[in-house]
Short mmCIF file of C-alpha atoms in Angstrom, two decimals:
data_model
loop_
_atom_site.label_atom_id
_atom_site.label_comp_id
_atom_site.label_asym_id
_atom_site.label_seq_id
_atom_site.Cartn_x
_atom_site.Cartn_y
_atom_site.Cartn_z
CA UNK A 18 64.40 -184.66 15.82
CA UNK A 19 66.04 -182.67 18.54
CA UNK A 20 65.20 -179.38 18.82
CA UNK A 21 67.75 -176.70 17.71
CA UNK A 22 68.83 -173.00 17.87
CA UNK A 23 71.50 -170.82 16.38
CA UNK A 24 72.91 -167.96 18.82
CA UNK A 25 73.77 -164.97 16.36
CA UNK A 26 76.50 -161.87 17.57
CA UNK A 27 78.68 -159.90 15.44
CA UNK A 28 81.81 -160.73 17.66
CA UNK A 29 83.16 -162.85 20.36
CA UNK A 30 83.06 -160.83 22.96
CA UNK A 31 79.50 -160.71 22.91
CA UNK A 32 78.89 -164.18 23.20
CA UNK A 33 81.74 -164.74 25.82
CA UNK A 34 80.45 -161.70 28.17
CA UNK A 35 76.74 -161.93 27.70
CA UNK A 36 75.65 -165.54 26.18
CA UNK A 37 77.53 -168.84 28.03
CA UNK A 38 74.23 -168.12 30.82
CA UNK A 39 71.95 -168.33 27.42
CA UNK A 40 73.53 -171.27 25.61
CA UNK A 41 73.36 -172.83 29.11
CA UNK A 42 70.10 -172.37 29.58
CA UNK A 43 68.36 -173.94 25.95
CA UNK A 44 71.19 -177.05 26.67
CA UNK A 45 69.14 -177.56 30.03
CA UNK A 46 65.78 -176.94 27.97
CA UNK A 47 67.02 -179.70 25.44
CA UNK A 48 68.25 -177.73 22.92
CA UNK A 49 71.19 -178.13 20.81
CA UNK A 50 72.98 -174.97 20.50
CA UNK A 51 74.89 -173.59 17.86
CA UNK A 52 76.70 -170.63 17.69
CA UNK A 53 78.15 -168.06 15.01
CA UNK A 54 80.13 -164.48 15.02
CA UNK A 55 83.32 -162.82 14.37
CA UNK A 56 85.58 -165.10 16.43
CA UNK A 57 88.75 -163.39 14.60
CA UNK A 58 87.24 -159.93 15.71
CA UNK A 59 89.70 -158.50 18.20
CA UNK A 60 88.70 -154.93 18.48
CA UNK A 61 87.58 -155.70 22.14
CA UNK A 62 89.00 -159.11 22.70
CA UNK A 63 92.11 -160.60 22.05
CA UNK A 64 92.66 -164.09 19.79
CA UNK A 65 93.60 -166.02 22.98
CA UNK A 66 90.09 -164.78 24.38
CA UNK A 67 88.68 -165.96 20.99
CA UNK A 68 90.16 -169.47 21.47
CA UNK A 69 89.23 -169.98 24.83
CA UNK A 70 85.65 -169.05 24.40
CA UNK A 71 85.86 -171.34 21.49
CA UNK A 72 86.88 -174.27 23.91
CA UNK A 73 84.30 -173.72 26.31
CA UNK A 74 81.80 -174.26 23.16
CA UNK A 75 83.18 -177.06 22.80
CA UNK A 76 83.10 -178.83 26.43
CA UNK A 77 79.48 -177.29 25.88
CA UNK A 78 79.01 -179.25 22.70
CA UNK A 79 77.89 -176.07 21.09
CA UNK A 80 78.89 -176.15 17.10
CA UNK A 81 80.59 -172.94 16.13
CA UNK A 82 80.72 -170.83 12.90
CA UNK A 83 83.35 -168.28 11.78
CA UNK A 84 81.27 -165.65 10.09
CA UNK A 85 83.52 -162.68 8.98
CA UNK A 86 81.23 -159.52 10.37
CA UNK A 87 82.17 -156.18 10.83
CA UNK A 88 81.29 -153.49 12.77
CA UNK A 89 80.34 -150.90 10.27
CA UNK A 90 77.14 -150.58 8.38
CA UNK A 91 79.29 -148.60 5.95
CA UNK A 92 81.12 -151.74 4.76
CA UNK A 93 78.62 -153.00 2.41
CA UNK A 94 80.68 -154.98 0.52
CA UNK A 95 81.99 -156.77 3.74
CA UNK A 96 78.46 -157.20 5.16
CA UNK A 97 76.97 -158.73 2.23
CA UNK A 98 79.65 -161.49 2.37
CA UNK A 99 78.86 -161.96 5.84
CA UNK A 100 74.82 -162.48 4.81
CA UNK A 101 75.69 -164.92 2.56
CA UNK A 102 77.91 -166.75 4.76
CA UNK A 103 74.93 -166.85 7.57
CA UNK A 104 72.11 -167.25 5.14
CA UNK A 105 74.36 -170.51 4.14
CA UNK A 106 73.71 -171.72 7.46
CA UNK A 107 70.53 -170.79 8.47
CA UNK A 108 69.01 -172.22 4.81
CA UNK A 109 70.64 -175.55 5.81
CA UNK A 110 70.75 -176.07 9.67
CA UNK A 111 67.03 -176.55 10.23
CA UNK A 112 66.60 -174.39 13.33
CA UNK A 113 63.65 -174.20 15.64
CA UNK A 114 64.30 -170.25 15.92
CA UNK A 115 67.24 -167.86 16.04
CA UNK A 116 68.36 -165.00 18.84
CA UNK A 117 70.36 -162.37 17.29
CA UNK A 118 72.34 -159.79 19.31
CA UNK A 119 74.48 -156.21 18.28
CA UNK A 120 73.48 -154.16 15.26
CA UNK A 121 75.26 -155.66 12.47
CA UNK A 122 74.53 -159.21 13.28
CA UNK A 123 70.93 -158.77 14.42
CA UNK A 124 70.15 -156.72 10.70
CA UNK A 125 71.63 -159.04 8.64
CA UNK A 126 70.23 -162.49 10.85
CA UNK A 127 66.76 -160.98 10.36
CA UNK A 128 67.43 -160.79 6.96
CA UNK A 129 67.93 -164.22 6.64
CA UNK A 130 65.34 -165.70 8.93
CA UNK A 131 62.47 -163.82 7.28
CA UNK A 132 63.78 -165.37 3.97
CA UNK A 133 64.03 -169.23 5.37
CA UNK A 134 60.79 -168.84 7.72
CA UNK A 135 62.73 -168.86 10.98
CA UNK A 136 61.41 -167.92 14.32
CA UNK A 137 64.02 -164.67 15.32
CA UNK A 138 64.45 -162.81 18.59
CA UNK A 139 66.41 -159.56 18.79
CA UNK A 140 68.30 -158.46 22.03
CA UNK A 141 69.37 -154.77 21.65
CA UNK A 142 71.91 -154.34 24.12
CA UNK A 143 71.05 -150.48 23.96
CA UNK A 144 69.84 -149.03 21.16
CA UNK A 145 72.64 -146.75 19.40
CA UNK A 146 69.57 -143.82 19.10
CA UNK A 147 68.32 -142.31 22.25
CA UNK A 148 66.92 -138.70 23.69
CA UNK A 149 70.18 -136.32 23.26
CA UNK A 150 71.75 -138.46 21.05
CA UNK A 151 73.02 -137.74 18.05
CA UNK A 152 71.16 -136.71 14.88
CA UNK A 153 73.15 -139.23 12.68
CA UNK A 154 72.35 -142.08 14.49
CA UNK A 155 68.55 -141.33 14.63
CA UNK A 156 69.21 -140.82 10.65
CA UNK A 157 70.83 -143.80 10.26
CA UNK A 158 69.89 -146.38 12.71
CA UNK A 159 66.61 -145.60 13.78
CA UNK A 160 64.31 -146.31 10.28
CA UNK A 161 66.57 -149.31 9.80
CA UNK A 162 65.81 -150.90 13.12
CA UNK A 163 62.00 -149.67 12.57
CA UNK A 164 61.57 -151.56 9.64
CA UNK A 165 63.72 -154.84 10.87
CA UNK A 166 61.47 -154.90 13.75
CA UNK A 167 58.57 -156.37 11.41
CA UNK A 168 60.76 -159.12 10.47
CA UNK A 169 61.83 -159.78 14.48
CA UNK A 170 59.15 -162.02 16.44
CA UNK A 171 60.62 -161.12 19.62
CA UNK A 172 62.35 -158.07 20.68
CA UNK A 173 64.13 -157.67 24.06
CA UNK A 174 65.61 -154.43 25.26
CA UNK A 175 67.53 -153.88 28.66
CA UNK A 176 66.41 -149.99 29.28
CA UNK A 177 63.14 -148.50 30.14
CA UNK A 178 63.73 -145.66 27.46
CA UNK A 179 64.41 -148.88 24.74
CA UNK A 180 61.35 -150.26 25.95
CA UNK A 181 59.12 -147.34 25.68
CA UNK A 182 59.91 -146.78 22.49
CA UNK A 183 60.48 -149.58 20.50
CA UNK A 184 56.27 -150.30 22.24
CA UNK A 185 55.57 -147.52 20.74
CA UNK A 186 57.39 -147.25 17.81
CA UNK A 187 58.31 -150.64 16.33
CA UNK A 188 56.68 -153.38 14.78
CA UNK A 189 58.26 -156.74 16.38
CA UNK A 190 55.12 -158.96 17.59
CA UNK A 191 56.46 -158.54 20.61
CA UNK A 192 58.55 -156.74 22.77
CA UNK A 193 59.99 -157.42 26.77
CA UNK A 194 62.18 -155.71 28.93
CA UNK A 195 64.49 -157.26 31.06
CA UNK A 196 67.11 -155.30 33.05
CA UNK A 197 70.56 -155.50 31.83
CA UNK A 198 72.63 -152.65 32.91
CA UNK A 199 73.29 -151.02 35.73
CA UNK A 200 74.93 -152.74 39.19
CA UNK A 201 73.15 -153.61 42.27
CA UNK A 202 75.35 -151.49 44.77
CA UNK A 203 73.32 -153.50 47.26
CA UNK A 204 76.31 -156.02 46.55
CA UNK A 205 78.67 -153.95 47.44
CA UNK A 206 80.49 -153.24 50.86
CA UNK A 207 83.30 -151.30 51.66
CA UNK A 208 86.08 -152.86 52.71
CA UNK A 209 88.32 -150.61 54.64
CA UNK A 210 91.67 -152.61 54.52
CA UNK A 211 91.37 -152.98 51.29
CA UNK A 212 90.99 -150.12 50.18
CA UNK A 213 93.69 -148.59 52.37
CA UNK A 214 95.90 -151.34 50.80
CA UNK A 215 94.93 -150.04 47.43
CA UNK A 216 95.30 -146.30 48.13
CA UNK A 217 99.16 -146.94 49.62
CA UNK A 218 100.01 -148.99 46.67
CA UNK A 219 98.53 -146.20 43.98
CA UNK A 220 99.75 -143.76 46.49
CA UNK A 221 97.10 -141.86 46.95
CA UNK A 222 96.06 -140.05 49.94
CA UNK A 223 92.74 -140.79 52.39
CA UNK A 224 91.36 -137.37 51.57
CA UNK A 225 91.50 -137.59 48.08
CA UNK A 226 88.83 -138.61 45.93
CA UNK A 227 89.30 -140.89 43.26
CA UNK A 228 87.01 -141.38 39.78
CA UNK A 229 86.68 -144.42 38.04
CA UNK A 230 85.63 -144.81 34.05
CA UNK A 231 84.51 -148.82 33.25
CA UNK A 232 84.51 -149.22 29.61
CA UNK A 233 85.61 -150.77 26.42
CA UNK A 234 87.82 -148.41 24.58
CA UNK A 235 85.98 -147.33 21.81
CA UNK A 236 84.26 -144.38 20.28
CA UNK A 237 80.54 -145.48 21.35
CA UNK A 238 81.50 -145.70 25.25
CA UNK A 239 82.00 -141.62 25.14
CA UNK A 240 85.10 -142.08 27.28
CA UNK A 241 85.69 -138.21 25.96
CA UNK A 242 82.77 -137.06 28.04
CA UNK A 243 84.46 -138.43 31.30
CA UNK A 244 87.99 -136.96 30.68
CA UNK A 245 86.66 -133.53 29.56
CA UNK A 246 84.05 -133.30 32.90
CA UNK A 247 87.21 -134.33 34.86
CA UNK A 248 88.92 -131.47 33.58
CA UNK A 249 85.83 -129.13 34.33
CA UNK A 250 86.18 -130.49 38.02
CA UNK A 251 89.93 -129.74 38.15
CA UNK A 252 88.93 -125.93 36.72
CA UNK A 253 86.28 -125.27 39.33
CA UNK A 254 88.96 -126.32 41.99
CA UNK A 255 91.29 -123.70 40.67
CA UNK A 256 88.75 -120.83 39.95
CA UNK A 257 87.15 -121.60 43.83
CA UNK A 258 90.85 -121.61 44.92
CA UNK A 259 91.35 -117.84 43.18
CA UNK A 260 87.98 -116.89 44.48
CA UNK A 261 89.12 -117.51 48.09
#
């Protein structure tokens, strides 16, 4: 029997941005791959994203599964539908082992594999607790990762803080680090007509310097933090300007 895997994210976007490499990868290996989230999620991604993603599965030969998650822990009525829909799967499917990514669909997959007997690994794409974070999320998502840790085989982070701690602190059999964020500025030139091209068309000046914020919009990205420190830049101009 051919060997077989089930790729696990709460959402879309998650498999679209950070998986095709993956699901790439275990078809070369000999794997068939099969794949489940939130493709009607479109907090991040829009339905026509959803669709094409869900074509390129399908030139892949990578099975799909519409499992309704949501983003909230909070939704408990919500999230125990979703278990059951994945447990469905998982009880029935057969696979060799499962990789589980984001918080809501890595909790409840663990769930399920440690129930059926199936190999997991865990990929937290940042953990949502970290040193000067806040207390609510050490509160609430730090003893539930802890304990779902025991039920992961393999846990991956993509930070050295991540790392450290979940070495030192969890219980997953065991745990890697491979670097996912960040940009190699090595990569990266200048390139002077372009940019002057750029600066014309946004009308902007040669002198002037100009800030730029990459980020979904939502509430975990902090986008706050970089409009409120661009308005403690613009003060400072205006106090050194009263000053001289």
């Amino acid at each position: 029997m051919k060997k077989k895997v089930l790729i696990v994210c709460t959402t879309a976007s998650m498999v679209g941005n950070f998986n095709i490499p993956n699901i790439r990868l275990l078809k070369r290996m000999g794997y068939d791959v099969e794949v489940a989230c939130n493709f009607k999620d479109v907090s991040s991604w829009s339905l026509n994203d959803s669709n094409k993603l869900k074509k390129l599965l399908e030139a892949l030969n990578v099975k799909c599964f519409q499992i309704d998650f949501v983003r909230s822990p909070f939704k408990i009525l919500s999230n125990c539908k979703a278990y059951k829909e994945l447990n469905k799967i998982i009880m029935q499917r057969d696979y060799n082992f499962i990789h589980c990514h984001t918080p809501i669909a890595g909790a409840l997959t663990r769930l399920s594999a440690k129930r059926n007997g199936v190999k997991v690994i865990y990929t937290a794409h940042g953990f949502h607790f970290f040193k000067g974070g806040p207390l609510k999320n050490w509160i609430i998502y730090y003893p539930i990762e802890k304990w779902l840790s025991s039920y992961t085989d393999i846990l991956i982070t993509i930070n050295n803080e991540d790392y450290l701690l979940a070495k030192d602190k969890m219980n997953s059999n065991q745990v890697f680090k491979i670097n996912g964020a960040g940009v190699d500025i090595n990569r990266f030139r200048k390139k002077m007509n372009y940019r002057k091209g750029i600066r014309e068309k946004l009308n902007i000046s040669d002198n002037q310097i100009v800030l730029l914020s990459v980020g979904e919009l939502n509430r975990n990205k902090n986008h706050k933090t970089i409009i409120e420190a661009l308005g403690s830049i613009n003060n400072l101009k205006l106090e050194s300007m009263k000053t001289d």
